[in-house]
């Protein structure tokens, strides 16, 4: 591994060679845990206390893939803002926000949703037959909610290899928003479905999906209604409709 010869203890069972996943995980700097209740094994990348120069170069190259000049972004050049996937320990990220973005920032004022397009570990079998462990990629969507409505105000944090590397600004806070005087919409989901269905007369509607939100720029409540239907010609189509509530 990395041009270093490593010896592992194996097992020969009925002519097949087996190796311990835990042993392999430790070599690759992964932590292996077993949940006996769910009968599930989990692998998580172990964060190093001292990151090597090679790792720094790799991180700095990887983050370039997510830089978009059309958006307001901050690249975190110092590799000291760590986050363990699914840990929900946002202390270091919150501290960075307070020191560099907003001194009054409080993570508890937001709802954090985490997802990983690559999963915790991705094994890629190449043409040469080698298994390559890809670095985990985690996305933290940090949003402010107005009641139960997800607002456009917040941030998006890209975490690569266990280190927060990029912050995307979403809409900023609108000082004209006064929560004490706000009036929430009373329209029901059924009413929204009827409004969307009016655009599809004669079609067989199979399903709806409704996403409610709050636009921080315009201070308006909105709903996006996706309608799945079958046309008169038998085609399956999906169309979306935006409504200001």
C-alpha positions as a Markdown table, in Angstrom:
| # | Residue | x | y | z |
|---|---|---|---|---|
| 1 | Unk | 0.0 | 0.0 | 0.0 |
| 2 | Unk | 1.5 | 3.3 | -1.1 |
| 3 | Unk | 4.6 | 1.3 | -2.2 |
| 4 | Unk | 4.9 | -0.1 | 1.3 |
| 5 | Unk | 4.6 | -3.9 | 1.7 |
| 6 | Unk | 2.1 | -4.9 | 4.3 |
| 7 | Unk | 1.5 | -8.4 | 5.7 |
| 8 | Unk | -2.0 | -9.5 | 6.7 |
| 9 | Unk | -3.2 | -12.6 | 8.5 |
| 10 | Unk | -5.6 | -14.5 | 6.3 |
| 11 | Unk | -7.9 | -17.4 | 6.5 |
| 12 | Unk | -8.2 | -20.4 | 4.1 |
| 13 | Unk | -11.7 | -21.7 | 4.3 |
| 14 | Unk | -12.8 | -24.4 | 1.8 |
| 15 | Unk | -10.1 | -23.3 | -0.6 |
| 16 | Unk | -11.1 | -19.6 | -0.4 |
| 17 | Unk | -8.9 | -16.9 | 1.0 |
| 18 | Unk | -10.5 | -14.5 | 3.5 |
| 19 | Unk | -9.2 | -11.3 | 5.2 |
| 20 | Unk | -10.5 | -9.4 | 8.2 |
| 21 | Unk | -12.4 | -6.2 | 7.1 |
| 22 | Unk | -11.3 | -4.6 | 10.4 |
| 23 | Unk | -7.6 | -5.3 | 9.5 |
| 24 | Unk | -7.9 | -3.8 | 6.1 |
| 25 | Unk | -9.8 | -0.8 | 7.4 |
| 26 | Unk | -7.1 | 0.0 | 10.0 |
| 27 | Unk | -4.4 | 0.0 | 7.3 |
| 28 | Unk | -6.5 | 2.4 | 5.2 |
| 29 | Unk | -7.1 | 4.7 | 8.1 |
| 30 | Unk | -10.8 | 3.7 | 8.5 |
| 31 | Unk | -12.6 | 2.9 | 11.7 |
| 32 | Unk | -14.6 | -0.3 | 11.6 |
| 33 | Unk | -17.6 | -0.5 | 13.9 |
| 34 | Unk | -20.3 | -3.3 | 14.3 |
| 35 | Unk | -23.9 | -2.6 | 15.2 |
| 36 | Unk | -25.2 | -5.9 | 16.6 |
| 37 | Unk | -28.8 | -4.6 | 16.9 |
| 38 | Unk | -28.9 | -3.8 | 13.2 |
| 39 | Unk | -26.5 | -6.5 | 12.2 |
| 40 | Unk | -24.6 | -3.9 | 10.2 |
| 41 | Unk | -20.9 | -3.0 | 9.7 |
| 42 | Unk | -19.9 | 0.7 | 9.2 |
| 43 | Unk | -16.7 | 2.2 | 7.9 |
| 44 | Unk | -15.7 | 5.8 | 8.6 |
| 45 | Unk | -12.5 | 7.6 | 7.6 |
| 46 | Unk | -10.3 | 8.3 | 10.6 |
| 47 | Unk | -9.2 | 12.0 | 10.7 |
| 48 | Unk | -5.5 | 12.5 | 11.2 |
| 49 | Unk | -4.2 | 14.9 | 13.8 |
| 50 | Unk | -1.4 | 16.0 | 11.5 |
| 51 | Unk | -2.3 | 16.1 | 7.8 |
| 52 | Unk | 0.6 | 15.5 | 5.4 |
| 53 | Unk | 1.7 | 17.8 | 2.6 |
| 54 | Unk | 0.6 | 15.3 | 0.1 |
| 55 | Unk | -2.9 | 15.2 | 1.6 |
| 56 | Unk | -3.0 | 19.0 | 1.6 |
| 57 | Unk | -2.2 | 19.1 | -2.1 |
| 58 | Unk | -4.8 | 16.5 | -2.8 |
| 59 | Unk | -7.5 | 18.4 | -0.8 |
| 60 | Unk | -6.6 | 21.7 | -2.5 |
| 61 | Unk | -6.9 | 20.0 | -5.9 |
| 62 | Unk | -10.2 | 18.3 | -5.1 |
| 63 | Unk | -11.9 | 21.5 | -3.9 |
| 64 | Unk | -11.2 | 23.2 | -7.2 |
| 65 | Unk | -13.8 | 20.9 | -8.8 |
| 66 | Unk | -16.5 | 22.6 | -6.7 |
| 67 | Unk | -15.5 | 26.3 | -7.2 |
| 68 | Unk | -18.0 | 28.3 | -9.2 |
| 69 | Unk | -17.0 | 31.9 | -10.1 |
| 70 | Unk | -20.7 | 32.7 | -10.5 |
| 71 | Unk | -21.4 | 32.1 | -6.8 |
| 72 | Unk | -20.3 | 33.7 | -3.6 |
| 73 | Unk | -18.0 | 31.2 | -2.0 |
| 74 | Unk | -15.2 | 31.0 | 0.6 |
| 75 | Unk | -12.4 | 28.4 | 0.2 |
| 76 | Unk | -11.1 | 27.3 | 3.6 |
| 77 | Unk | -7.3 | 27.0 | 2.9 |
| 78 | Unk | -6.4 | 26.0 | 6.4 |
| 79 | Unk | -7.0 | 22.3 | 6.8 |
| 80 | Unk | -8.0 | 22.5 | 10.5 |
| 81 | Unk | -11.8 | 22.6 | 10.2 |
| 82 | Unk | -12.7 | 19.0 | 10.7 |
| 83 | Unk | -16.0 | 17.2 | 10.5 |
| 84 | Unk | -16.7 | 13.5 | 10.9 |
| 85 | Unk | -19.5 | 12.3 | 8.6 |
| 86 | Unk | -22.9 | 11.9 | 10.3 |
| 87 | Unk | -21.4 | 12.9 | 13.7 |
| 88 | Unk | -23.5 | 16.1 | 14.0 |
| 89 | Unk | -20.6 | 17.7 | 15.8 |
| 90 | Unk | -20.5 | 21.1 | 14.2 |
| 91 | Unk | -18.3 | 22.8 | 16.8 |
| 92 | Unk | -15.4 | 23.5 | 14.5 |
| 93 | Unk | -17.6 | 24.6 | 11.7 |
| 94 | Unk | -19.6 | 26.9 | 14.0 |
| 95 | Unk | -16.4 | 28.4 | 15.4 |
| 96 | Unk | -15.1 | 29.2 | 11.8 |
| 97 | Unk | -18.4 | 30.9 | 11.0 |
| 98 | Unk | -18.2 | 33.0 | 14.1 |
| 99 | Unk | -14.6 | 34.1 | 13.4 |
| 100 | Unk | -14.9 | 34.6 | 9.7 |
| 101 | Unk | -18.5 | 35.2 | 8.6 |
| 102 | Unk | -20.8 | 36.2 | 11.4 |
| 103 | Unk | -19.8 | 36.6 | 15.0 |
| 104 | Unk | -23.5 | 36.0 | 16.1 |
| 105 | Unk | -23.8 | 32.8 | 14.1 |
| 106 | Unk | -25.4 | 30.0 | 16.1 |
| 107 | Unk | -25.8 | 26.6 | 14.4 |
| 108 | Unk | -28.9 | 25.9 | 16.6 |
| 109 | Unk | -30.7 | 28.7 | 14.7 |
| 110 | Unk | -30.5 | 26.5 | 11.5 |
| 111 | Unk | -31.5 | 23.1 | 10.4 |
| 112 | Unk | -28.5 | 21.0 | 9.0 |
| 113 | Unk | -29.2 | 18.4 | 6.4 |
| 114 | Unk | -26.3 | 16.1 | 5.5 |
| 115 | Unk | -25.9 | 14.0 | 2.4 |
| 116 | Unk | -23.0 | 12.3 | 0.7 |
| 117 | Unk | -23.2 | 11.7 | -3.1 |
| 118 | Unk | -20.4 | 9.1 | -2.8 |
| 119 | Unk | -21.5 | 7.4 | 0.4 |
| 120 | Unk | -19.2 | 6.8 | 3.3 |
| 121 | Unk | -16.9 | 4.6 | 1.2 |
| 122 | Unk | -16.9 | 4.0 | -2.5 |
| 123 | Unk | -15.0 | 1.0 | -4.0 |
| 124 | Unk | -14.2 | 1.4 | -7.6 |
| 125 | Unk | -13.0 | -1.7 | -9.5 |
| 126 | Unk | -10.8 | -0.4 | -12.3 |
| 127 | Unk | -9.9 | -2.1 | -15.6 |
| 128 | Unk | -6.7 | -3.3 | -13.9 |
| 129 | Unk | -8.7 | -5.1 | -11.3 |
| 130 | Unk | -7.5 | -2.8 | -8.4 |
| 131 | Unk | -9.9 | -1.6 | -5.8 |
| 132 | Unk | -9.5 | 2.1 | -5.0 |
| 133 | Unk | -11.0 | 3.7 | -1.9 |
| 134 | Unk | -12.3 | 7.1 | -2.9 |
| 135 | Unk | -12.2 | 9.9 | -0.4 |
| 136 | Unk | -15.6 | 10.5 | 1.3 |
| 137 | Unk | -17.5 | 13.6 | 0.2 |
| 138 | Unk | -20.1 | 15.2 | 2.5 |
| 139 | Unk | -22.4 | 18.1 | 1.9 |
| 140 | Unk | -23.9 | 20.1 | 4.8 |
| 141 | Unk | -27.0 | 22.1 | 3.8 |
| 142 | Unk | -27.4 | 24.7 | 6.6 |
| 143 | Unk | -30.8 | 26.5 | 6.3 |
| 144 | Unk | -32.9 | 28.9 | 8.3 |
| 145 | Unk | -36.5 | 27.9 | 8.7 |
| 146 | Unk | -39.4 | 30.3 | 9.0 |
| 147 | Unk | -41.8 | 28.1 | 11.0 |
| 148 | Unk | -42.0 | 24.9 | 9.0 |
| 149 | Unk | -40.9 | 26.6 | 5.8 |
| 150 | Unk | -37.3 | 26.0 | 4.6 |
| 151 | Unk | -36.0 | 29.4 | 3.6 |
| 152 | Unk | -33.5 | 30.4 | 1.0 |
| 153 | Unk | -31.2 | 31.9 | 3.6 |
| 154 | Unk | -28.3 | 29.8 | 4.7 |
| 155 | Unk | -25.0 | 28.1 | 3.6 |
| 156 | Unk | -23.8 | 25.1 | 1.9 |
| 157 | Unk | -20.6 | 23.5 | 3.3 |
| 158 | Unk | -18.5 | 21.0 | 1.2 |
| 159 | Unk | -16.5 | 18.6 | 3.4 |
| 160 | Unk | -13.8 | 16.6 | 1.7 |
| 161 | Unk | -11.9 | 13.8 | 3.4 |
| 162 | Unk | -13.2 | 14.9 | 6.7 |
| 163 | Unk | -12.2 | 18.6 | 6.3 |
| 164 | Unk | -14.6 | 21.5 | 5.6 |
| 165 | Unk | -13.1 | 23.1 | 2.5 |
| 166 | Unk | -15.7 | 25.2 | 0.8 |
| 167 | Unk | -18.6 | 27.4 | 1.9 |
| 168 | Unk | -21.3 | 28.5 | -0.5 |
| 169 | Unk | -23.4 | 31.5 | 0.5 |
| 170 | Unk | -27.1 | 31.1 | -0.2 |
| 171 | Unk | -29.5 | 34.1 | 0.2 |
| 172 | Unk | -28.6 | 36.5 | 3.0 |
| 173 | Unk | -30.7 | 37.5 | 5.9 |
| 174 | Unk | -33.4 | 40.1 | 5.1 |
| 175 | Unk | -33.6 | 42.8 | 7.8 |
| 176 | Unk | -37.2 | 43.6 | 6.8 |
| 177 | Unk | -38.3 | 40.2 | 8.1 |
| 178 | Unk | -40.1 | 40.5 | 11.5 |
| 179 | Unk | -41.1 | 37.1 | 12.7 |
| 180 | Unk | -43.6 | 38.6 | 15.2 |
| 181 | Unk | -45.7 | 40.1 | 12.4 |
| 182 | Unk | -45.5 | 37.3 | 9.9 |
| 183 | Unk | -48.6 | 35.7 | 8.5 |
| 184 | Unk | -48.4 | 32.0 | 7.5 |
| 185 | Unk | -50.3 | 30.7 | 4.5 |
| 186 | Unk | -53.5 | 28.8 | 5.2 |
| 187 | Unk | -53.7 | 27.0 | 1.9 |
| 188 | Unk | -53.7 | 23.2 | 2.2 |
| 189 | Unk | -51.9 | 20.6 | 0.2 |
| 190 | Unk | -55.2 | 19.5 | -1.4 |
| 191 | Unk | -55.8 | 23.0 | -2.6 |
| 192 | Unk | -52.4 | 23.2 | -4.1 |
| 193 | Unk | -52.9 | 19.9 | -5.9 |
| 194 | Unk | -56.2 | 21.3 | -7.4 |
| 195 | Unk | -54.4 | 24.5 | -8.6 |
| 196 | Unk | -51.7 | 22.4 | -10.3 |
| 197 | Unk | -54.2 | 19.9 | -11.7 |
| 198 | Unk | -55.9 | 22.8 | -13.5 |
| 199 | Unk | -52.9 | 23.0 | -15.9 |
| 200 | Unk | -53.4 | 19.4 | -17.0 |
| 201 | Unk | -57.1 | 18.9 | -18.1 |
| 202 | Unk | -57.7 | 15.6 | -19.8 |
| 203 | Unk | -54.5 | 14.0 | -18.5 |
| 204 | Unk | -54.4 | 11.1 | -16.0 |
| 205 | Unk | -52.5 | 12.4 | -12.9 |
| 206 | Unk | -50.6 | 9.7 | -11.1 |
| 207 | Unk | -48.8 | 11.6 | -8.3 |
| 208 | Unk | -48.0 | 14.9 | -6.8 |
| 209 | Unk | -45.0 | 16.2 | -4.9 |
| 210 | Unk | -45.2 | 19.4 | -2.9 |
| 211 | Unk | -42.2 | 21.4 | -1.5 |
| 212 | Unk | -43.0 | 24.5 | 0.5 |
| 213 | Unk | -40.4 | 27.2 | 1.0 |
| 214 | Unk | -39.8 | 30.8 | 2.0 |
| 215 | Unk | -38.0 | 33.3 | -0.2 |
| 216 | Unk | -35.8 | 35.5 | 2.0 |
| 217 | Unk | -35.3 | 38.1 | -0.8 |
| 218 | Unk | -39.0 | 38.7 | -1.4 |
| 219 | Unk | -40.2 | 37.7 | 2.0 |
| 220 | Unk | -42.8 | 35.4 | 0.3 |
| 221 | Unk | -44.0 | 31.9 | 1.0 |
| 222 | Unk | -43.9 | 29.7 | -2.0 |
| 223 | Unk | -44.8 | 26.2 | -3.1 |
| 224 | Unk | -43.4 | 24.0 | -5.9 |
| 225 | Unk | -45.9 | 21.4 | -7.0 |
| 226 | Unk | -44.5 | 18.6 | -9.2 |
| 227 | Unk | -47.2 | 16.7 | -11.2 |
| 228 | Unk | -46.7 | 13.3 | -12.7 |
| 229 | Unk | -49.3 | 12.4 | -15.3 |
| 230 | Unk | -50.0 | 10.3 | -18.4 |
| 231 | Unk | -50.9 | 12.2 | -21.6 |
| 232 | Unk | -53.7 | 11.2 | -23.9 |
| 233 | Unk | -51.1 | 9.7 | -26.2 |
| 234 | Unk | -49.8 | 7.4 | -23.3 |
| 235 | Unk | -46.6 | 9.3 | -22.5 |
| 236 | Unk | -45.5 | 9.6 | -18.9 |
| 237 | Unk | -44.6 | 13.2 | -18.1 |
| 238 | Unk | -43.6 | 15.2 | -15.0 |
| 239 | Unk | -44.1 | 19.0 | -14.8 |
| 240 | Unk | -43.6 | 21.5 | -12.0 |
| 241 | Unk | -45.5 | 24.6 | -11.0 |
| 242 | Unk | -44.5 | 27.4 | -8.8 |
| 243 | Unk | -47.1 | 29.2 | -6.6 |
| 244 | Unk | -46.7 | 32.3 | -4.4 |
| 245 | Unk | -48.8 | 31.6 | -1.3 |
